[in-house]
JSON list of C-alpha atoms and ligand atoms in Angstrom, two decimals:
[
{"chain": "A", "resi": 153, "resn": "UNK", "atom": "CA", "xyz": [141.41, -75.69, -100.43]},
{"chain": "A", "resi": 154, "resn": "UNK", "atom": "CA", "xyz": [144.23, -73.07, -100.52]},
{"chain": "A", "resi": 155, "resn": "UNK", "atom": "CA", "xyz": [145.66, -70.23, -102.94]},
{"chain": "A", "resi": 156, "resn": "UNK", "atom": "CA", "xyz": [147.79, -67.25, -103.32]},
{"chain": "A", "resi": 157, "resn": "UNK", "atom": "CA", "xyz": [148.16, -63.41, -102.90]},
{"chain": "A", "resi": 158, "resn": "UNK", "atom": "CA", "xyz": [150.67, -61.21, -104.05]},
{"chain": "A", "resi": 159, "resn": "UNK", "atom": "CA", "xyz": [150.54, -58.24, -101.53]},
{"chain": "A", "resi": 160, "resn": "UNK", "atom": "CA", "xyz": [151.95, -54.60, -102.85]},
{"chain": "A", "resi": 161, "resn": "UNK", "atom": "CA", "xyz": [152.66, -52.79, -99.71]},
{"chain": "A", "resi": 162, "resn": "UNK", "atom": "CA", "xyz": [154.73, -53.06, -96.57]},
{"chain": "A", "resi": 163, "resn": "UNK", "atom": "CA", "xyz": [151.02, -52.86, -94.66]},
{"chain": "A", "resi": 164, "resn": "UNK", "atom": "CA", "xyz": [147.79, -53.30, -96.54]},
{"chain": "A", "resi": 165, "resn": "UNK", "atom": "CA", "xyz": [144.33, -54.90, -95.98]},
{"chain": "A", "resi": 166, "resn": "UNK", "atom": "CA", "xyz": [143.27, -57.17, -99.06]},
{"chain": "A", "resi": 167, "resn": "UNK", "atom": "CA", "xyz": [140.15, -58.24, -99.51]},
{"chain": "A", "resi": 168, "resn": "UNK", "atom": "CA", "xyz": [139.64, -62.45, -100.13]},
{"chain": "A", "resi": 169, "resn": "UNK", "atom": "CA", "xyz": [135.99, -62.66, -99.77]},
{"chain": "A", "resi": 170, "resn": "UNK", "atom": "CA", "xyz": [135.38, -63.79, -103.25]},
{"chain": "A", "resi": 171, "resn": "UNK", "atom": "CA", "xyz": [137.89, -66.19, -103.40]},
{"chain": "A", "resi": 172, "resn": "UNK", "atom": "CA", "xyz": [136.15, -67.55, -100.13]},
{"chain": "A", "resi": 173, "resn": "UNK", "atom": "CA", "xyz": [132.24, -67.55, -101.40]},
{"chain": "A", "resi": 174, "resn": "UNK", "atom": "CA", "xyz": [133.87, -69.30, -104.45]},
{"chain": "A", "resi": 175, "resn": "UNK", "atom": "CA", "xyz": [135.37, -72.36, -102.81]},
{"chain": "A", "resi": 176, "resn": "UNK", "atom": "CA", "xyz": [131.76, -72.25, -100.55]},
{"chain": "A", "resi": 177, "resn": "UNK", "atom": "CA", "xyz": [129.07, -72.34, -103.06]},
{"chain": "A", "resi": 178, "resn": "UNK", "atom": "CA", "xyz": [128.70, -75.88, -103.51]},
{"chain": "A", "resi": 179, "resn": "UNK", "atom": "CA", "xyz": [128.14, -76.48, -99.56]},
{"chain": "A", "resi": 180, "resn": "UNK", "atom": "CA", "xyz": [125.40, -76.78, -97.38]},
{"chain": "A", "resi": 181, "resn": "UNK", "atom": "CA", "xyz": [125.11, -75.85, -94.20]},
{"chain": "A", "resi": 182, "resn": "UNK", "atom": "CA", "xyz": [128.18, -75.34, -91.61]},
{"chain": "A", "resi": 183, "resn": "UNK", "atom": "CA", "xyz": [131.52, -73.13, -91.01]},
{"chain": "A", "resi": 184, "resn": "UNK", "atom": "CA", "xyz": [134.40, -71.77, -92.61]},
{"chain": "A", "resi": 185, "resn": "UNK", "atom": "CA", "xyz": [138.13, -71.34, -91.57]},
{"chain": "A", "resi": 186, "resn": "UNK", "atom": "CA", "xyz": [140.39, -69.06, -93.47]},
{"chain": "A", "resi": 187, "resn": "UNK", "atom": "CA", "xyz": [144.08, -69.48, -91.99]},
{"chain": "A", "resi": 188, "resn": "UNK", "atom": "CA", "xyz": [147.25, -68.15, -92.85]},
{"chain": "A", "resi": 189, "resn": "UNK", "atom": "CA", "xyz": [150.22, -69.98, -92.44]},
{"chain": "A", "resi": 190, "resn": "UNK", "atom": "CA", "xyz": [152.72, -66.56, -91.81]},
{"chain": "A", "resi": 191, "resn": "UNK", "atom": "CA", "xyz": [153.68, -65.26, -88.58]},
{"chain": "A", "resi": 192, "resn": "UNK", "atom": "CA", "xyz": [153.56, -61.57, -90.19]},
{"chain": "A", "resi": 193, "resn": "UNK", "atom": "CA", "xyz": [149.92, -61.34, -91.49]},
{"chain": "A", "resi": 194, "resn": "UNK", "atom": "CA", "xyz": [146.60, -61.83, -90.56]},
{"chain": "A", "resi": 195, "resn": "UNK", "atom": "CA", "xyz": [143.05, -62.74, -90.92]},
{"chain": "A", "resi": 196, "resn": "UNK", "atom": "CA", "xyz": [140.37, -60.22, -90.18]},
{"chain": "A", "resi": 197, "resn": "UNK", "atom": "CA", "xyz": [136.31, -59.42, -90.76]},
{"chain": "A", "resi": 198, "resn": "UNK", "atom": "CA", "xyz": [135.94, -55.92, -90.93]},
{"chain": "A", "resi": 199, "resn": "UNK", "atom": "CA", "xyz": [134.32, -53.16, -93.32]},
{"chain": "A", "resi": 200, "resn": "UNK", "atom": "CA", "xyz": [136.26, -52.74, -97.20]},
{"chain": "A", "resi": 201, "resn": "UNK", "atom": "CA", "xyz": [133.06, -50.58, -98.44]},
{"chain": "A", "resi": 202, "resn": "UNK", "atom": "CA", "xyz": [134.85, -47.73, -96.96]},
{"chain": "A", "resi": 203, "resn": "UNK", "atom": "CA", "xyz": [137.96, -48.04, -97.68]},
{"chain": "A", "resi": 204, "resn": "UNK", "atom": "CA", "xyz": [139.64, -45.50, -94.84]},
{"chain": "A", "resi": 205, "resn": "UNK", "atom": "CA", "xyz": [138.53, -48.07, -92.69]},
{"chain": "A", "resi": 206, "resn": "UNK", "atom": "CA", "xyz": [140.99, -50.38, -93.15]},
{"chain": "A", "resi": 207, "resn": "UNK", "atom": "CA", "xyz": [143.72, -47.30, -93.92]},
{"chain": "A", "resi": 208, "resn": "UNK", "atom": "CA", "xyz": [142.39, -46.58, -90.20]},
{"chain": "A", "resi": 209, "resn": "UNK", "atom": "CA", "xyz": [142.69, -50.07, -88.51]},
{"chain": "A", "resi": 210, "resn": "UNK", "atom": "CA", "xyz": [146.65, -49.60, -89.91]},
{"chain": "A", "resi": 211, "resn": "UNK", "atom": "CA", "xyz": [147.08, -46.79, -88.35]},
{"chain": "A", "resi": 212, "resn": "UNK", "atom": "CA", "xyz": [145.55, -47.94, -85.34]},
{"chain": "A", "resi": 213, "resn": "UNK", "atom": "CA", "xyz": [148.34, -50.88, -85.33]},
{"chain": "A", "resi": 214, "resn": "UNK", "atom": "CA", "xyz": [151.17, -48.38, -86.48]},
{"chain": "A", "resi": 215, "resn": "UNK", "atom": "CA", "xyz": [150.41, -46.43, -83.13]},
{"chain": "A", "resi": 216, "resn": "UNK", "atom": "CA", "xyz": [150.66, -49.52, -81.10]},
{"chain": "A", "resi": 217, "resn": "UNK", "atom": "CA", "xyz": [153.55, -50.83, -82.57]},
{"chain": "A", "resi": 218, "resn": "UNK", "atom": "CA", "xyz": [155.50, -48.77, -85.06]},
{"chain": "A", "resi": 219, "resn": "UNK", "atom": "CA", "xyz": [158.14, -50.29, -87.23]},
{"chain": "A", "resi": 220, "resn": "UNK", "atom": "CA", "xyz": [161.43, -49.90, -86.20]},
{"chain": "A", "resi": 221, "resn": "UNK", "atom": "CA", "xyz": [161.04, -48.87, -82.38]},
{"chain": "A", "resi": 222, "resn": "UNK", "atom": "CA", "xyz": [158.54, -48.41, -79.45]},
{"chain": "A", "resi": 223, "resn": "UNK", "atom": "CA", "xyz": [157.40, -45.77, -78.14]},
{"chain": "A", "resi": 224, "resn": "UNK", "atom": "CA", "xyz": [156.44, -47.83, -74.75]},
{"chain": "A", "resi": 225, "resn": "UNK", "atom": "CA", "xyz": [160.51, -48.10, -74.62]},
{"chain": "A", "resi": 226, "resn": "UNK", "atom": "CA", "xyz": [161.16, -44.55, -75.33]},
{"chain": "A", "resi": 227, "resn": "UNK", "atom": "CA", "xyz": [161.53, -44.07, -71.84]},
{"chain": "A", "resi": 228, "resn": "UNK", "atom": "CA", "xyz": [164.04, -46.25, -71.04]},
{"chain": "A", "resi": 229, "resn": "UNK", "atom": "CA", "xyz": [166.17, -45.02, -73.11]},
{"chain": "A", "resi": 230, "resn": "UNK", "atom": "CA", "xyz": [168.87, -42.64, -71.72]},
{"chain": "A", "resi": 231, "resn": "UNK", "atom": "CA", "xyz": [169.49, -40.61, -75.29]},
{"chain": "A", "resi": 232, "resn": "UNK", "atom": "CA", "xyz": [165.61, -40.79, -75.81]},
{"chain": "A", "resi": 233, "resn": "UNK", "atom": "CA", "xyz": [166.51, -42.32, -79.05]},
{"chain": "A", "resi": 234, "resn": "UNK", "atom": "CA", "xyz": [163.56, -44.81, -79.82]},
{"chain": "A", "resi": 235, "resn": "UNK", "atom": "CA", "xyz": [164.62, -48.51, -78.97]},
{"chain": "A", "resi": 236, "resn": "UNK", "atom": "CA", "xyz": [164.29, -51.14, -81.80]},
{"chain": "A", "resi": 237, "resn": "UNK", "atom": "CA", "xyz": [161.96, -54.09, -81.01]},
{"chain": "A", "resi": 238, "resn": "UNK", "atom": "CA", "xyz": [164.40, -57.14, -79.24]},
{"chain": "A", "resi": 239, "resn": "UNK", "atom": "CA", "xyz": [163.30, -58.87, -82.80]},
{"chain": "A", "resi": 240, "resn": "UNK", "atom": "CA", "xyz": [164.78, -56.09, -85.43]},
{"chain": "A", "resi": 241, "resn": "UNK", "atom": "CA", "xyz": [168.19, -57.52, -84.89]},
{"chain": "A", "resi": 242, "resn": "UNK", "atom": "CA", "xyz": [166.60, -60.93, -86.52]},
{"chain": "A", "resi": 243, "resn": "UNK", "atom": "CA", "xyz": [164.77, -59.37, -89.58]},
{"chain": "A", "resi": 244, "resn": "UNK", "atom": "CA", "xyz": [163.87, -55.95, -89.00]},
{"chain": "A", "resi": 245, "resn": "UNK", "atom": "CA", "xyz": [160.12, -56.72, -88.52]},
{"chain": "A", "resi": 246, "resn": "UNK", "atom": "CA", "xyz": [159.71, -56.95, -84.97]},
{"chain": "A", "resi": 247, "resn": "UNK", "atom": "CA", "xyz": [156.64, -54.61, -85.23]},
{"chain": "A", "resi": 248, "resn": "UNK", "atom": "CA", "xyz": [155.31, -57.04, -87.93]},
{"chain": "A", "resi": 249, "resn": "UNK", "atom": "CA", "xyz": [155.08, -60.16, -85.63]},
{"chain": "A", "resi": 250, "resn": "UNK", "atom": "CA", "xyz": [153.27, -57.55, -82.84]},
{"chain": "A", "resi": 251, "resn": "UNK", "atom": "CA", "xyz": [150.46, -56.33, -85.38]},
{"chain": "A", "resi": 252, "resn": "UNK", "atom": "CA", "xyz": [150.20, -60.29, -86.79]},
{"chain": "A", "resi": 253, "resn": "UNK", "atom": "CA", "xyz": [149.60, -61.35, -83.00]},
{"chain": "A", "resi": 254, "resn": "UNK", "atom": "CA", "xyz": [146.86, -58.85, -82.25]},
{"chain": "A", "resi": 255, "resn": "UNK", "atom": "CA", "xyz": [145.05, -59.59, -84.99]},
{"chain": "A", "resi": 256, "resn": "UNK", "atom": "CA", "xyz": [145.83, -63.76, -85.23]},
{"chain": "A", "resi": 257, "resn": "UNK", "atom": "CA", "xyz": [145.98, -65.70, -88.32]},
{"chain": "A", "resi": 258, "resn": "UNK", "atom": "CA", "xyz": [142.39, -67.16, -88.60]},
{"chain": "A", "resi": 259, "resn": "UNK", "atom": "CA", "xyz": [138.48, -66.08, -88.61]},
{"chain": "A", "resi": 260, "resn": "UNK", "atom": "CA", "xyz": [135.97, -69.01, -88.74]},
{"chain": "A", "resi": 261, "resn": "UNK", "atom": "CA", "xyz": [132.67, -68.12, -90.61]},
{"chain": "A", "resi": 262, "resn": "UNK", "atom": "CA", "xyz": [128.99, -69.55, -90.52]},
{"chain": "A", "resi": 263, "resn": "UNK", "atom": "CA", "xyz": [127.62, -70.81, -93.93]},
{"chain": "A", "resi": 264, "resn": "UNK", "atom": "CA", "xyz": [124.41, -71.47, -94.96]},
{"chain": "A", "resi": 265, "resn": "UNK", "atom": "CA", "xyz": [123.01, -72.72, -98.43]},
{"chain": "A", "resi": 266, "resn": "UNK", "atom": "CA", "xyz": [126.68, -71.88, -99.73]},
{"chain": "A", "resi": 267, "resn": "UNK", "atom": "CA", "xyz": [126.43, -68.86, -98.53]},
{"chain": "A", "resi": 268, "resn": "UNK", "atom": "CA", "xyz": [129.01, -67.00, -96.11]},
{"chain": "A", "resi": 269, "resn": "UNK", "atom": "CA", "xyz": [126.73, -65.31, -93.07]},
{"chain": "A", "resi": 270, "resn": "UNK", "atom": "CA", "xyz": [128.49, -62.20, -93.19]},
{"chain": "A", "resi": 271, "resn": "UNK", "atom": "CA", "xyz": [127.12, -58.92, -92.02]},
{"chain": "A", "resi": 272, "resn": "UNK", "atom": "CA", "xyz": [126.09, -56.33, -94.50]},
{"chain": "A", "resi": 273, "resn": "UNK", "atom": "CA", "xyz": [129.30, -54.27, -94.29]},
{"chain": "A", "resi": 274, "resn": "UNK", "atom": "CA", "xyz": [131.71, -57.54, -93.23]},
{"chain": "A", "resi": 275, "resn": "UNK", "atom": "CA", "xyz": [134.31, -58.78, -95.41]},
{"chain": "A", "resi": 276, "resn": "UNK", "atom": "CA", "xyz": [137.23, -61.08, -95.23]},
{"chain": "A", "resi": 277, "resn": "UNK", "atom": "CA", "xyz": [140.53, -59.14, -95.49]},
{"chain": "A", "resi": 278, "resn": "UNK", "atom": "CA", "xyz": [144.18, -60.46, -95.30]},
{"chain": "A", "resi": 279, "resn": "UNK", "atom": "CA", "xyz": [146.21, -58.14, -93.47]},
{"chain": "A", "resi": 280, "resn": "UNK", "atom": "CA", "xyz": [149.59, -57.57, -94.72]},
{"chain": "A", "resi": 281, "resn": "UNK", "atom": "CA", "xyz": [152.17, -56.53, -92.42]},
{"chain": "A", "resi": 282, "resn": "UNK", "atom": "CA", "xyz": [155.75, -57.20, -93.88]},
{"chain": "A", "resi": 283, "resn": "UNK", "atom": "CA", "xyz": [154.66, -57.19, -97.59]},
{"chain": "A", "resi": 284, "resn": "UNK", "atom": "CA", "xyz": [154.99, -57.20, -100.27]},
{"chain": "A", "resi": 285, "resn": "UNK", "atom": "CA", "xyz": [154.96, -60.82, -100.71]},
{"chain": "A", "resi": 286, "resn": "UNK", "atom": "CA", "xyz": [153.20, -63.71, -101.61]},
{"chain": "A", "resi": 287, "resn": "UNK", "atom": "CA", "xyz": [150.84, -65.08, -98.86]},
{"chain": "A", "resi": 288, "resn": "UNK", "atom": "CA", "xyz": [148.94, -68.77, -99.29]},
{"chain": "A", "resi": 289, "resn": "UNK", "atom": "CA", "xyz": [145.33, -68.69, -97.64]},
{"chain": "A", "resi": 290, "resn": "UNK", "atom": "CA", "xyz": [144.12, -72.27, -96.75]},
{"chain": "A", "resi": 291, "resn": "UNK", "atom": "CA", "xyz": [140.51, -72.61, -96.22]},
{"chain": "A", "resi": 292, "resn": "UNK", "atom": "CA", "xyz": [138.68, -75.70, -95.06]},
{"chain": "A", "resi": 293, "resn": "UNK", "atom": "CA", "xyz": [135.00, -76.20, -94.87]},
{"chain": "A", "resi": 294, "resn": "UNK", "atom": "CA", "xyz": [133.47, -78.50, -92.14]},
{"chain": "B", "resi": 259, "resn": "ZN", "atom": "ZN1", "xyz": [160.63, -61.36, -87.92]}
]
């Protein structure tokens, strides 16, 4: 199964749990894999009950890979300027690729009697790092 999500911001986490639950509800025991074929977004499992958790995750990733340049290379600049990511020369989204690589493009969730075996506070999220864009999500049941 594949479905599409239109993200609305440059960076956000969109809850896609309901779409996945709908897909696996007629299944029995197995595993469900959720994958994005994109290099600047990711799939993660975390809490969505308190929306500030998603904001904190984005905030932490921004500290590791700020949009527009690296604080790690700040000391290497003689003028003390922020030095852009090398990939920013291509399309200005070097930070989005780094964030995507850290989180990863997929998650695997155990399924029992047509239900995802997520914990009480776990949801499946699409993490957008270079939106707004339309994103394709591929879901397989094994
Ligand atoms: Zn790029």
